[in-house]
Each structure stands twice: as C-alpha cells, then as structure tokens.
mmCIF file of C-alpha atoms in Angstrom:
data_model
loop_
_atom_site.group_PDB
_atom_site.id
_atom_site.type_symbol
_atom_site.label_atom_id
_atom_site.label_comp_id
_atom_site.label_asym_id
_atom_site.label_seq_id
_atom_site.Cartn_x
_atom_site.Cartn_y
_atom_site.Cartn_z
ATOM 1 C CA UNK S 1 -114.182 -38.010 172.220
ATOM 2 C CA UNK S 2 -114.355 -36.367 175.184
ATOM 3 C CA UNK S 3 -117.355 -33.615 175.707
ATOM 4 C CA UNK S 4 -117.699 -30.313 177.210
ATOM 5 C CA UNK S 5 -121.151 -29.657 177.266
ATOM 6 C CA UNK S 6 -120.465 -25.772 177.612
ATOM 7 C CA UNK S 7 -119.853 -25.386 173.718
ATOM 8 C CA UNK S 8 -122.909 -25.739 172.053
ATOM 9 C CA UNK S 9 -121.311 -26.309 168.843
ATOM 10 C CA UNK S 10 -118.623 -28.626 169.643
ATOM 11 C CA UNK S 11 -122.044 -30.970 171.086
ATOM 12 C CA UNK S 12 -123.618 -30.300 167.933
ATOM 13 C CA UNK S 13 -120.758 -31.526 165.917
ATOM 14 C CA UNK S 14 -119.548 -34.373 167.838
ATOM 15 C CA UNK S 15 -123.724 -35.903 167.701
ATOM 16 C CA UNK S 16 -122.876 -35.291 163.698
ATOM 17 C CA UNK S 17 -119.979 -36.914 163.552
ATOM 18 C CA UNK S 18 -121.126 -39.984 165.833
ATOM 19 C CA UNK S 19 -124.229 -40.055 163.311
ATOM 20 C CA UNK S 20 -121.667 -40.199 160.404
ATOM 21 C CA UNK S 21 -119.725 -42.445 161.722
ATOM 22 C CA UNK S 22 -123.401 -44.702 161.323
ATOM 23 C CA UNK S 23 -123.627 -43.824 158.231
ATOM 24 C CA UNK S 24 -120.379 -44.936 157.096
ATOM 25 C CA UNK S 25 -120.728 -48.714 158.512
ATOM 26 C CA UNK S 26 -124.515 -48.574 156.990
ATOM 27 C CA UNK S 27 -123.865 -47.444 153.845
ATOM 28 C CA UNK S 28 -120.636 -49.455 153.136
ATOM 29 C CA UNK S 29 -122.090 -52.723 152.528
ATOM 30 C CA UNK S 30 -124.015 -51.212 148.848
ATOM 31 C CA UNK S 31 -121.293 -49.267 148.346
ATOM 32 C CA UNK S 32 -118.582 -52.044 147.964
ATOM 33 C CA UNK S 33 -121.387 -54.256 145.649
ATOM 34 C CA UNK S 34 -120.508 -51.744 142.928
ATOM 35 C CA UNK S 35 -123.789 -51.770 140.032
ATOM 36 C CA UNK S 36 -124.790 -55.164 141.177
ATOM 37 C CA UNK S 37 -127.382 -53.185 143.205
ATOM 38 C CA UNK S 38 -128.588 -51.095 140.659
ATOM 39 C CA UNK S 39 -127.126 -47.860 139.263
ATOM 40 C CA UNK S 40 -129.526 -45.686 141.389
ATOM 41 C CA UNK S 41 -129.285 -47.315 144.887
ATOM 42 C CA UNK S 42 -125.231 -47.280 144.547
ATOM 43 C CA UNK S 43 -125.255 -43.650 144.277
ATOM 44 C CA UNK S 44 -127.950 -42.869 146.658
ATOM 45 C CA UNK S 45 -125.264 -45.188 148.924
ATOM 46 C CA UNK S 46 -122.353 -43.018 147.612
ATOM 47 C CA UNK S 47 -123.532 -39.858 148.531
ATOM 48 C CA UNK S 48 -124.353 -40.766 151.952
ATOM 49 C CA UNK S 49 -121.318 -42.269 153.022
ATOM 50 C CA UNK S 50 -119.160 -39.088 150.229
ATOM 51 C CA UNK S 51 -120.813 -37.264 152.733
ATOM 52 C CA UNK S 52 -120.439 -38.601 155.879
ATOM 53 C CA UNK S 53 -116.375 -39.547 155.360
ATOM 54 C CA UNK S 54 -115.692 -36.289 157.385
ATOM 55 C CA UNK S 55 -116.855 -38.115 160.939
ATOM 56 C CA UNK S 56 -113.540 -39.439 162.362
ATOM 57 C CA UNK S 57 -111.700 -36.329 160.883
ATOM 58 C CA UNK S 58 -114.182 -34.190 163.265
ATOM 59 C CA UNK S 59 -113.394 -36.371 166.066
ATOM 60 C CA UNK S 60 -109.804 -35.624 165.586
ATOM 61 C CA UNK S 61 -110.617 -31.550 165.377
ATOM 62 C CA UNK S 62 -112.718 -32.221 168.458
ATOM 63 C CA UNK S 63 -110.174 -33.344 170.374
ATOM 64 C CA UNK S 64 -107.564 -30.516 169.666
ATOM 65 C CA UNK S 65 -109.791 -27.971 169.674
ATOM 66 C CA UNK S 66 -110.263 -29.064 173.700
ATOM 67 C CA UNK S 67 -106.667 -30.574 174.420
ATOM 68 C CA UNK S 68 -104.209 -28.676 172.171
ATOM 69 C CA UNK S 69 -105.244 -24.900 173.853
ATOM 70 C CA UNK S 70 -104.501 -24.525 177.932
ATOM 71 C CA UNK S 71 -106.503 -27.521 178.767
ATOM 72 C CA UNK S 72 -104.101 -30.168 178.982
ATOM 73 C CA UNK S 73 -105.084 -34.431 178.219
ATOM 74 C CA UNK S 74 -104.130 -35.620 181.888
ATOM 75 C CA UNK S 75 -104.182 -38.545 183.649
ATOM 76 C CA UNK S 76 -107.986 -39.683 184.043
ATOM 77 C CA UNK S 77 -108.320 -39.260 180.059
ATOM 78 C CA UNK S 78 -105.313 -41.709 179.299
ATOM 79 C CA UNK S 79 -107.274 -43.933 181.993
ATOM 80 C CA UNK S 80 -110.451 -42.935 180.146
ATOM 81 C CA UNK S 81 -109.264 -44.138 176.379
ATOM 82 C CA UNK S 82 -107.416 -47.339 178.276
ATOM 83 C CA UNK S 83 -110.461 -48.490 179.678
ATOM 84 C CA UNK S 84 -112.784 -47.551 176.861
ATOM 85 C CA UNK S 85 -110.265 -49.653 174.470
ATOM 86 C CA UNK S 86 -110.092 -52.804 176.914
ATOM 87 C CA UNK S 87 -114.294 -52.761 177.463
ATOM 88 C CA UNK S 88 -115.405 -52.370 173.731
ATOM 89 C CA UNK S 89 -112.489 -54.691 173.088
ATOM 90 C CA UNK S 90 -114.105 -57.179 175.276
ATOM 91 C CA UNK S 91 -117.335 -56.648 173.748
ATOM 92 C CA UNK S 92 -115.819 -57.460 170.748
ATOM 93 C CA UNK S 93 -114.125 -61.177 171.730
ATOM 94 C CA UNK S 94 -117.786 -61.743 173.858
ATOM 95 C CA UNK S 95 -119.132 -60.885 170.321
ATOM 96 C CA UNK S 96 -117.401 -62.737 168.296
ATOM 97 C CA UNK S 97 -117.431 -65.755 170.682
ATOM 98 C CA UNK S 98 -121.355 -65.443 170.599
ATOM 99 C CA UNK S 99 -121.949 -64.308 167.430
ATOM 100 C CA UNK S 100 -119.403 -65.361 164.254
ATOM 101 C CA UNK S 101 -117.532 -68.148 163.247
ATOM 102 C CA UNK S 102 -114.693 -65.398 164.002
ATOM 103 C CA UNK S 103 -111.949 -66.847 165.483
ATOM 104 C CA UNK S 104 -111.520 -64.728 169.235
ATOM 105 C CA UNK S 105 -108.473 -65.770 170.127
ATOM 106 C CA UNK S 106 -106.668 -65.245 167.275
ATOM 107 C CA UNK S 107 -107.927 -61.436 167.432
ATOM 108 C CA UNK S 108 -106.936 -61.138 170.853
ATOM 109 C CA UNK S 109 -103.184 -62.164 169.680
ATOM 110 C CA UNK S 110 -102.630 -59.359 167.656
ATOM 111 C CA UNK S 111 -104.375 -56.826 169.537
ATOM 112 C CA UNK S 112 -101.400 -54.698 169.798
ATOM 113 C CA UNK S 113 -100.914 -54.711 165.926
ATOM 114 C CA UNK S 114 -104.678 -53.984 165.665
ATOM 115 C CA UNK S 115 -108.011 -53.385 167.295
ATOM 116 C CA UNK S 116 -109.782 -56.277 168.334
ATOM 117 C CA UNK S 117 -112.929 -55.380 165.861
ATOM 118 C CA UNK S 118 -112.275 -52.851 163.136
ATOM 119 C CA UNK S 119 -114.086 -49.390 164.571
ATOM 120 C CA UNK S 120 -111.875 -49.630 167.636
ATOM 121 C CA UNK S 121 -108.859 -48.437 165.723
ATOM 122 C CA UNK S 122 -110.147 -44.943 166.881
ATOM 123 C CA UNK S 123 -108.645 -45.159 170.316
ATOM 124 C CA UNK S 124 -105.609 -46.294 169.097
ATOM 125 C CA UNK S 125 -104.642 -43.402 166.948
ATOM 126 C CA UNK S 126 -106.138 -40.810 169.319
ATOM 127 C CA UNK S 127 -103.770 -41.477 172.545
ATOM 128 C CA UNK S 128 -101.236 -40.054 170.035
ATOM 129 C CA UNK S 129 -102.813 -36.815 170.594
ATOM 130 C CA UNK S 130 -103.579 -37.263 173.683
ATOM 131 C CA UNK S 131 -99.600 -37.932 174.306
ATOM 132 C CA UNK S 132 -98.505 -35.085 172.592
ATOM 133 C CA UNK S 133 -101.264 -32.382 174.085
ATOM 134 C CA UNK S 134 -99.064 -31.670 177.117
ATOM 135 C CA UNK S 135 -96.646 -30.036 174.674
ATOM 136 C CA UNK S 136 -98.632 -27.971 172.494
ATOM 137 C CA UNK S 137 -100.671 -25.414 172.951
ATOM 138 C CA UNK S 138 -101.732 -23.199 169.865
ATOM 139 C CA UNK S 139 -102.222 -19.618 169.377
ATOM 140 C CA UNK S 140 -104.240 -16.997 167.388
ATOM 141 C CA UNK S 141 -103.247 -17.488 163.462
ATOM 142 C CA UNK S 142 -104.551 -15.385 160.434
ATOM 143 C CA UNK S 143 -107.378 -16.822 158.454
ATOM 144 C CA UNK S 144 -104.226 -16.470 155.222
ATOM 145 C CA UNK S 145 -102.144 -18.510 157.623
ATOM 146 C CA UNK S 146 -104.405 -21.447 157.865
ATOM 147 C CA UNK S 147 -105.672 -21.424 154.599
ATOM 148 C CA UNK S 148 -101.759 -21.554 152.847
ATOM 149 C CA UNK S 149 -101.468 -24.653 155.528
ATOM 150 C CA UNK S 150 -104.492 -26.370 154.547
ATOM 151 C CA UNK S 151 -103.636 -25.768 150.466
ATOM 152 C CA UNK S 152 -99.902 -27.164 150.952
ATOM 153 C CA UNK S 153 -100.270 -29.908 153.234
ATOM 154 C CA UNK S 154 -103.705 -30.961 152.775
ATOM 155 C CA UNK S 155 -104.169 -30.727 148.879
ATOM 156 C CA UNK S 156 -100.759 -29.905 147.161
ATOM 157 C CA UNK S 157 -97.930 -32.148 149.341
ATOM 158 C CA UNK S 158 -101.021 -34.613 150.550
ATOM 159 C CA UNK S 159 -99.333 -38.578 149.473
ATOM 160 C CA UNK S 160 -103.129 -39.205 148.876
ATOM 161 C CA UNK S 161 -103.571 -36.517 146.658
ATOM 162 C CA UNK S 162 -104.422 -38.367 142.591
ATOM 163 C CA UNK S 163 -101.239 -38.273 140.864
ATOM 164 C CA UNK S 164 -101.044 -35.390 138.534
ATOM 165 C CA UNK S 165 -98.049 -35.628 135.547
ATOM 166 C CA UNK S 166 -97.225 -33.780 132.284
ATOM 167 C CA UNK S 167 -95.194 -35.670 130.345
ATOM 168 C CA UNK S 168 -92.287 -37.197 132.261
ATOM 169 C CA UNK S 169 -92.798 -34.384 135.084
ATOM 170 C CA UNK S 170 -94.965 -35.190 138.229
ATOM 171 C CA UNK S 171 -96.704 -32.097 139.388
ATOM 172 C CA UNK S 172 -98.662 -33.286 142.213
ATOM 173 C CA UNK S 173 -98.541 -34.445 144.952
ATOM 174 C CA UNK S 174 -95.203 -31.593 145.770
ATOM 175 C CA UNK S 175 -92.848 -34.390 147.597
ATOM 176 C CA UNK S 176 -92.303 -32.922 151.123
ATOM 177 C CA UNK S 177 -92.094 -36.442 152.487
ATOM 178 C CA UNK S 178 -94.979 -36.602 154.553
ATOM 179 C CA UNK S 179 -95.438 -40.270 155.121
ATOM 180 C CA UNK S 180 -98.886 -42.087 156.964
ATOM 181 C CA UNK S 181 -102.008 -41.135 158.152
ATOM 182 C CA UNK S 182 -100.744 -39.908 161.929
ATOM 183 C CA UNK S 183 -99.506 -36.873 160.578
ATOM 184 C CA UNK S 184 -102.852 -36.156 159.164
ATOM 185 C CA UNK S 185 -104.725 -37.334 162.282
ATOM 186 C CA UNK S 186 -102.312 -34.821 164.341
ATOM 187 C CA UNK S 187 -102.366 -31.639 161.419
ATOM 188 C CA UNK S 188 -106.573 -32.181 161.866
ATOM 189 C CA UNK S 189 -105.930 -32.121 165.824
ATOM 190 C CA UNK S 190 -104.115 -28.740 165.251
ATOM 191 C CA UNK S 191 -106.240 -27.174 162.558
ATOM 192 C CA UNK S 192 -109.408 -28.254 165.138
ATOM 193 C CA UNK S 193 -107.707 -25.685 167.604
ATOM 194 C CA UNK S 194 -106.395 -23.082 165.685
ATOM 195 C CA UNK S 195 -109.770 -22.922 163.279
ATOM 196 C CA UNK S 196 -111.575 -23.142 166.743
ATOM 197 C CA UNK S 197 -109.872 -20.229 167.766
ATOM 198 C CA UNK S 198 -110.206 -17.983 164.778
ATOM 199 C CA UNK S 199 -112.360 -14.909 164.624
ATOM 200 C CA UNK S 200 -114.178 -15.298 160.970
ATOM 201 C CA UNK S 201 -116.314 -12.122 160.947
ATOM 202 C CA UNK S 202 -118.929 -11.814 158.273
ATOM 203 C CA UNK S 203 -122.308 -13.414 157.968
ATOM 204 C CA UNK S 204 -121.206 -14.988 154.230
ATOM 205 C CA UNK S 205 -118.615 -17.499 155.911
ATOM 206 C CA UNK S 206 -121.540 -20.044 156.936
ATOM 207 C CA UNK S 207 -122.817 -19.872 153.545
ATOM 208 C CA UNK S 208 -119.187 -20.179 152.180
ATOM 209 C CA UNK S 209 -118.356 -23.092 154.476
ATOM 210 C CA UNK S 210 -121.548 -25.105 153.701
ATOM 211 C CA UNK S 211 -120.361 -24.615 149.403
ATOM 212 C CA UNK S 212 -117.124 -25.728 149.824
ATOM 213 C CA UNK S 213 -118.394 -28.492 152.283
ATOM 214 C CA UNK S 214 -120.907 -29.177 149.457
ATOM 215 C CA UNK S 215 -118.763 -29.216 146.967
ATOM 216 C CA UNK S 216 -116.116 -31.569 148.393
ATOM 217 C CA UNK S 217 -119.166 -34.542 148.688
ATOM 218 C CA UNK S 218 -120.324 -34.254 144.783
ATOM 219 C CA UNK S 219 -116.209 -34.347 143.692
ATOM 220 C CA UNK S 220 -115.543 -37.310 146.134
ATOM 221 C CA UNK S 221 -118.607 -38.972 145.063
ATOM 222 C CA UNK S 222 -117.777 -38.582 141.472
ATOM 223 C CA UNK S 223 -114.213 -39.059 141.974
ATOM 224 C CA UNK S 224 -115.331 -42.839 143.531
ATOM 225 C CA UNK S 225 -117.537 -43.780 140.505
ATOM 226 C CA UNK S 226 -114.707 -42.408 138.448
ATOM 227 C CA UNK S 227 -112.037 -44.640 140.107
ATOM 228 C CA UNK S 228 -114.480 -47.530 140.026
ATOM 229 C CA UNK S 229 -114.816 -47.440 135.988
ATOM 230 C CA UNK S 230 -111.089 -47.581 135.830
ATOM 231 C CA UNK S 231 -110.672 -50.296 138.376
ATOM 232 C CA UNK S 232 -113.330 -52.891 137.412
ATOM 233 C CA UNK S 233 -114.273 -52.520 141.171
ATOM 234 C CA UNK S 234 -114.720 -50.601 143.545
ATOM 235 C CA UNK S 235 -111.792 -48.308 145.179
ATOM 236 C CA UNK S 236 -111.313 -45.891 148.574
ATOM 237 C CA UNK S 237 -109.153 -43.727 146.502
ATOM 238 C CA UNK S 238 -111.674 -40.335 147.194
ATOM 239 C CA UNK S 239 -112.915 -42.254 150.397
ATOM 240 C CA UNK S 240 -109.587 -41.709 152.425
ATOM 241 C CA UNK S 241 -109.926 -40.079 155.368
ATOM 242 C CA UNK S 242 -106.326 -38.298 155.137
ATOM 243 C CA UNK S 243 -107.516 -37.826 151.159
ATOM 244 C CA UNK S 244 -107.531 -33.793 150.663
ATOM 245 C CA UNK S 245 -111.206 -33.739 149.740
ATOM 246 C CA UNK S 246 -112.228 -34.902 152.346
ATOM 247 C CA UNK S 247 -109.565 -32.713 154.924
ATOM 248 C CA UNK S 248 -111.313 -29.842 153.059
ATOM 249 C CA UNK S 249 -114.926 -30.756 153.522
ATOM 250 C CA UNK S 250 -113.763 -31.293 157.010
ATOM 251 C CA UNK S 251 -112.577 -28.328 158.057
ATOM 252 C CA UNK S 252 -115.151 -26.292 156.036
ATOM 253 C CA UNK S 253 -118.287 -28.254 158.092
ATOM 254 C CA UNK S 254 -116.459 -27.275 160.990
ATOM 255 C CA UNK S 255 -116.453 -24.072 160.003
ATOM 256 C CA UNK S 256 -119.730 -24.064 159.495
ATOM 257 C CA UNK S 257 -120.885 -25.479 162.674
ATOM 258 C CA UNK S 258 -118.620 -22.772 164.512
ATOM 259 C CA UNK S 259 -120.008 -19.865 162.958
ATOM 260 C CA UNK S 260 -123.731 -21.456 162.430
ATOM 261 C CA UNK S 261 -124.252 -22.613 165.699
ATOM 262 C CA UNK S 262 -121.844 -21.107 167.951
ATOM 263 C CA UNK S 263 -124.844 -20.606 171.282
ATOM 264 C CA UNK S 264 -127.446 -22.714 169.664
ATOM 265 C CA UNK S 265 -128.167 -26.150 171.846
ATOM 266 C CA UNK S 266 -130.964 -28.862 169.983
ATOM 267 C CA UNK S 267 -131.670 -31.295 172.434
ATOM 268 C CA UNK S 268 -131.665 -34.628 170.066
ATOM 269 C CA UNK S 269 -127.829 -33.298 169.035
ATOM 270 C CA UNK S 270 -127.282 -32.967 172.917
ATOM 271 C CA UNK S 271 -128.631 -36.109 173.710
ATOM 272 C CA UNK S 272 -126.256 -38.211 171.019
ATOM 273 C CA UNK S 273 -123.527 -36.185 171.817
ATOM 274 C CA UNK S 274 -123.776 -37.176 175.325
ATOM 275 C CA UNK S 275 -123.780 -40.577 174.900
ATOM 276 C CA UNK S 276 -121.561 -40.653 171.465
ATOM 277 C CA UNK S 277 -118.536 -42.616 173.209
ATOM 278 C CA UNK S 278 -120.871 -45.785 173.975
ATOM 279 C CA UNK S 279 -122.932 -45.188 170.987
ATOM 280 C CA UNK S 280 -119.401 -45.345 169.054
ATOM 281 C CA UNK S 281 -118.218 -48.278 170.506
ATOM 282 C CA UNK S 282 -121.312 -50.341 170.484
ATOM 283 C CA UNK S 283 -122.489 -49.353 166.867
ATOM 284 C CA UNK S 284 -120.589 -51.787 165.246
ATOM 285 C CA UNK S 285 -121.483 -54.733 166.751
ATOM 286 C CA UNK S 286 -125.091 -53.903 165.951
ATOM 287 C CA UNK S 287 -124.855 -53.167 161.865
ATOM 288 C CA UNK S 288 -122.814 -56.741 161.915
ATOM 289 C CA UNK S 289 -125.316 -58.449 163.479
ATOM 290 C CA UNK S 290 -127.788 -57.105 161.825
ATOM 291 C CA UNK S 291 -126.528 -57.708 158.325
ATOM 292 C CA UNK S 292 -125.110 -61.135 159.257
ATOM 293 C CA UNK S 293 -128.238 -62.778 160.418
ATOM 294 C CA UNK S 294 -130.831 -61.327 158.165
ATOM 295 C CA UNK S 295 -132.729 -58.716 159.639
ATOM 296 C CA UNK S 296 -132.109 -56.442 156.815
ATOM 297 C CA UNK S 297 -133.676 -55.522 153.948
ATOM 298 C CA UNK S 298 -131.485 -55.719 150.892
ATOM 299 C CA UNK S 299 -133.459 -55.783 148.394
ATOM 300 C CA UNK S 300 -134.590 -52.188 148.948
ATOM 301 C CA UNK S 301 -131.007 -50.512 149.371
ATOM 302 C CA UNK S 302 -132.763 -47.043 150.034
ATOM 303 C CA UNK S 303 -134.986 -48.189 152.798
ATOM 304 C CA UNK S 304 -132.583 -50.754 154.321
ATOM 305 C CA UNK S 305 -130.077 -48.327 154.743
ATOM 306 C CA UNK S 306 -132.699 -45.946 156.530
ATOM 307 C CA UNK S 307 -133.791 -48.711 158.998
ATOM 308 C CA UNK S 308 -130.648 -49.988 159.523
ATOM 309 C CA UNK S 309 -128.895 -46.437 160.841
ATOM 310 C CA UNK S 310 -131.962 -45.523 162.788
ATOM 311 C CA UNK S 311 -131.933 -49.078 164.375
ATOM 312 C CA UNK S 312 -128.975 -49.189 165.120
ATOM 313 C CA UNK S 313 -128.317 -45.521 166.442
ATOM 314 C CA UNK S 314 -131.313 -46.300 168.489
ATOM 315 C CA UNK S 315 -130.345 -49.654 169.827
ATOM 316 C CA UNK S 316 -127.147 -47.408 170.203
ATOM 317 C CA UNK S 317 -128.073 -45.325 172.630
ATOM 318 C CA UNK S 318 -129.928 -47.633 174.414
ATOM 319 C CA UNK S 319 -126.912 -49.579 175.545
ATOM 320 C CA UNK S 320 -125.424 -46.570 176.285
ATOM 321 C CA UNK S 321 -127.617 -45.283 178.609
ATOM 322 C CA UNK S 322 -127.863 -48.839 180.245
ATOM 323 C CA UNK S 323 -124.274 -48.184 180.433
ATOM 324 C CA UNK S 324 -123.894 -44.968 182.001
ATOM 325 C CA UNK S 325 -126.379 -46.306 184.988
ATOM 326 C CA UNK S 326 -124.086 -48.781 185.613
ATOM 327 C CA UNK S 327 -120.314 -46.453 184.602
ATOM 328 C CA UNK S 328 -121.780 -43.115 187.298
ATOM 329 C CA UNK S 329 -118.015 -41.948 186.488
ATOM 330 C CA UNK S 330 -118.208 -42.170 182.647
ATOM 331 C CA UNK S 331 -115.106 -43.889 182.466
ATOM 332 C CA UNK S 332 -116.734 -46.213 179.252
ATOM 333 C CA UNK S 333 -119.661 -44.193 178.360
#
C-alpha cells in the first residue's frame, strides 16, 4: 500500500479500493443474515459489497504495478510492512483487552499462524511480493497476451472457478494444479504491472472496461443469491477474492481507472489515498465497535450501512491524521 503521489490514477484507485475495503466490513454483517432482513435490504447489501470485492485485489495490482517494474521493494518497505503489522497488531490486543470479551492472549499465541484481528491478514500476504519484487521486473506484453493469461488462469484453470461437468467428464476448472490463493495474490501483482504498462489506444476501452467491470458485479451478485438458495445459507462461493469474477472485474476497473483518469487528481480521492494505510488498519476496529455496542441502526439496513461507512471512514481518517503528526516518517501511516 505504498503511494506515489505522481500517478494520479494509481491515488485515485488506491482511495477506491481503501473505500471498498469499508464497504466490505459494512456491508457484511446484512449480508451473512441471509432474508432475515428482508428481501430488499439483502440485495441492496449484496450489491455493495458484489461490488466492492475487487478492493484487496487492487491493492495487490497497486503494489506490482510500483514494485514489479525497475523500482525495486527495499529495505525501508520490509521495515515499513513490519512495523505497520506489529502497531495495528497492537491496536488490536489494546482493543480487544478494552473492548471484547476476546481473549488477547490467546490471539497473540498464534500470531504467526494468523493476524492478530482479521483485516491484518493484508500485510501478511503482501511481504510475499514484496520478497519476490527484487527478482522480477516485467516488460511490454500485447493486449492478446494478457488477455489469453487472464482467460486460462483466471477463469478456465482458476480452483475457484464453479465446477462445470457433462456427464462423467469435468470441463472446468482445466486442472493445471494451481493450488491457494498466493498464486493469485502474486498473478494480480504481475497483471497490475504489465496492464499498467500497456498502451490501450482507443477512446471505447473506458467504456469497455466499465461493462465488463459492470457486468462481473450483477453475475457475482446473482451467483451469491444463487448459491444461497442451494445452500440454505449463505455462501462466499462468488465472493472469493481469487474467484475469476471477481479477478475480471478487477482488472477491468483498473483498466478503467488507467485510461479514465490517467492526469486527472480529485482532491477527496487524494486525501484518502494519502492516508489509506492508517485508514486500513484502523477501520476495523471502528465497524466492530460500532456494531458491538449499539450505535447502529439495524433496523434500517439501507441507512445503517450509509452511516456506518461514512462514520467510520471519517473516524478513519481522523486517527490517521492524528497519526501521521505523531509517525513525521510514515513508517505506520
């Protein structure tokens, strides 16, 4: 999640993403309740967080598209992600000390298993990239290229892909024994560099990019209320970040955001963008409060949901600014 304020669009999409990320953690609560909060407010719910599941996948394009080219991930960004992992990770056990009946210490035993409070697996997965950035740097592909790579590995040979069989005969996903989610993490990392790096003439591909992108929320959304009548209950199935709907709406949104608003700079997107580490790792902390001690609304899905991402992207950036007076090298914030 680091920033380079120089490329307008890469702020742009990074304050999106950190927004999304909101959005996700807002929006899960209804979304999980299944029709016991009325037919309506689950799919106003859906569609928000449908649309929002490409955030982390961004982050991981983000980060290749600056690391994976000839800017390398040195030493003060390892440093960076350490210290970011240990401070939100003591914000967490202060949290949950304060807080919850959640039991701190037992956390803090498995923290190298898993992240002290669930968002925080972020920084785990990306100091794989950062590790392997020193070793790659990607060149100039075809648009034909990318787009065979994307259909093979991210839709065709995906494990996540829905199981698709005639007869005895299993047509999809094509076995090419892919196995786990870090191979997806790393193939966005790549594809956030080499789609960075493409030349997509022709004022159509925004409008193109924004379908697809478009497209890919309505199937996933339908695809979850699909999943949940043949579950009983509710299922992550189309939710999956490594899941190929989501790669493609993904890579098409950051498409879009390339070609859309390659020089343009809005100052709100700035603004989140500069503070979207802190507002990351605090944001959590803040919808769990907030729905654990009830300042929420839940009886009005559509307007609780509304309060509680502007609240908390709000109180957000508060804490991140308070923060960065105190961090003057960024190291957390």
């Amino acid at each position: 999640m680091d920033d380079d304020k120089r490329i307008d669009w890469i702020d742009n999409l990074r304050a999106l993403a950190c927004m999304m990320v909101i959005m996700i953690h807002t929006t899960s609560f209804y979304v999980t309740h299944g029709m016991d909060i009325g037919e309506r407010n689950w799919w106003f719910a859906n569609v928000l967080n449908s649309a929002s599941r490409v955030a982390v996948p961004l982050f991981f394009m983000i980060s290749g598209f600056l690391f994976f080219g000839p800017r390398r991930a040195g030493a003060k960004h390892f440093l960076r992600v350490g210290l970011c992992l240990l401070f939100y990770s003591l914000i967490g056990l202060l949290y949950m000390a304060l807080f919850t009946p959640i039991n701190a210490t037992q956390a803090l035993e498995g923290v190298l298993q898993k992240p002290i409070f669930y968002h925080l697996w972020f920084f785990y997965a990306v100091i794989v990239i950062y590790l392997l950035s020193p070793l790659i740097e990607i060149k100039p592909v075809s648009a034909g290229y990318l787009a065979i790579i994307i259909l093979l590995l991210a839709v065709l040979a995906n494990p996540n892909t829905v199981a698709f069989n005639h007869g005895r005969i299993t047509l999809l996903p094509v076995n090419l024994f892919i196995s786990g989610d870090t191979f997806y993490y790393f193939l966005y990392a790549v594809l956030g560099r080499a789609v960075g790096i493409l030349n997509l003439p022709g004022k159509k591909i925004p409008a193109i990019a924004a379908a697809i992108f478009i497209l890919a929320v309505v199937l996933v959304a339908v695809g979850t209320k699909r999943q949940m009548i043949i579950n009983g209950d509710f299922a992550d199935t189309y939710y999956l970040y490594c899941g190929p709907l989501v790669f493609i709406g993904a890579i098409s949104l950051f498409v879009f955001f390339k070609q859309a608003f390659g020089h343009r700079s809005f100052p709100l997107l700035r603004l989140i963008s500069r503070y979207s580490l802190a507002i990351y790792g605090f944001h959590a902390f803040i919808i769990h409060f907030i729905r654990t001690h009830g300042l929420d609304f839940k009886t009005l899905p559509p307007l609780d949901i509304i309060y509680v991402f502007m609240l908390t992207l709000l109180l957000s950036l508060l804490l991140a600014a308070g923060v960065r007076r105190i961090d003057a090298r960024r190291w957390v914030s």
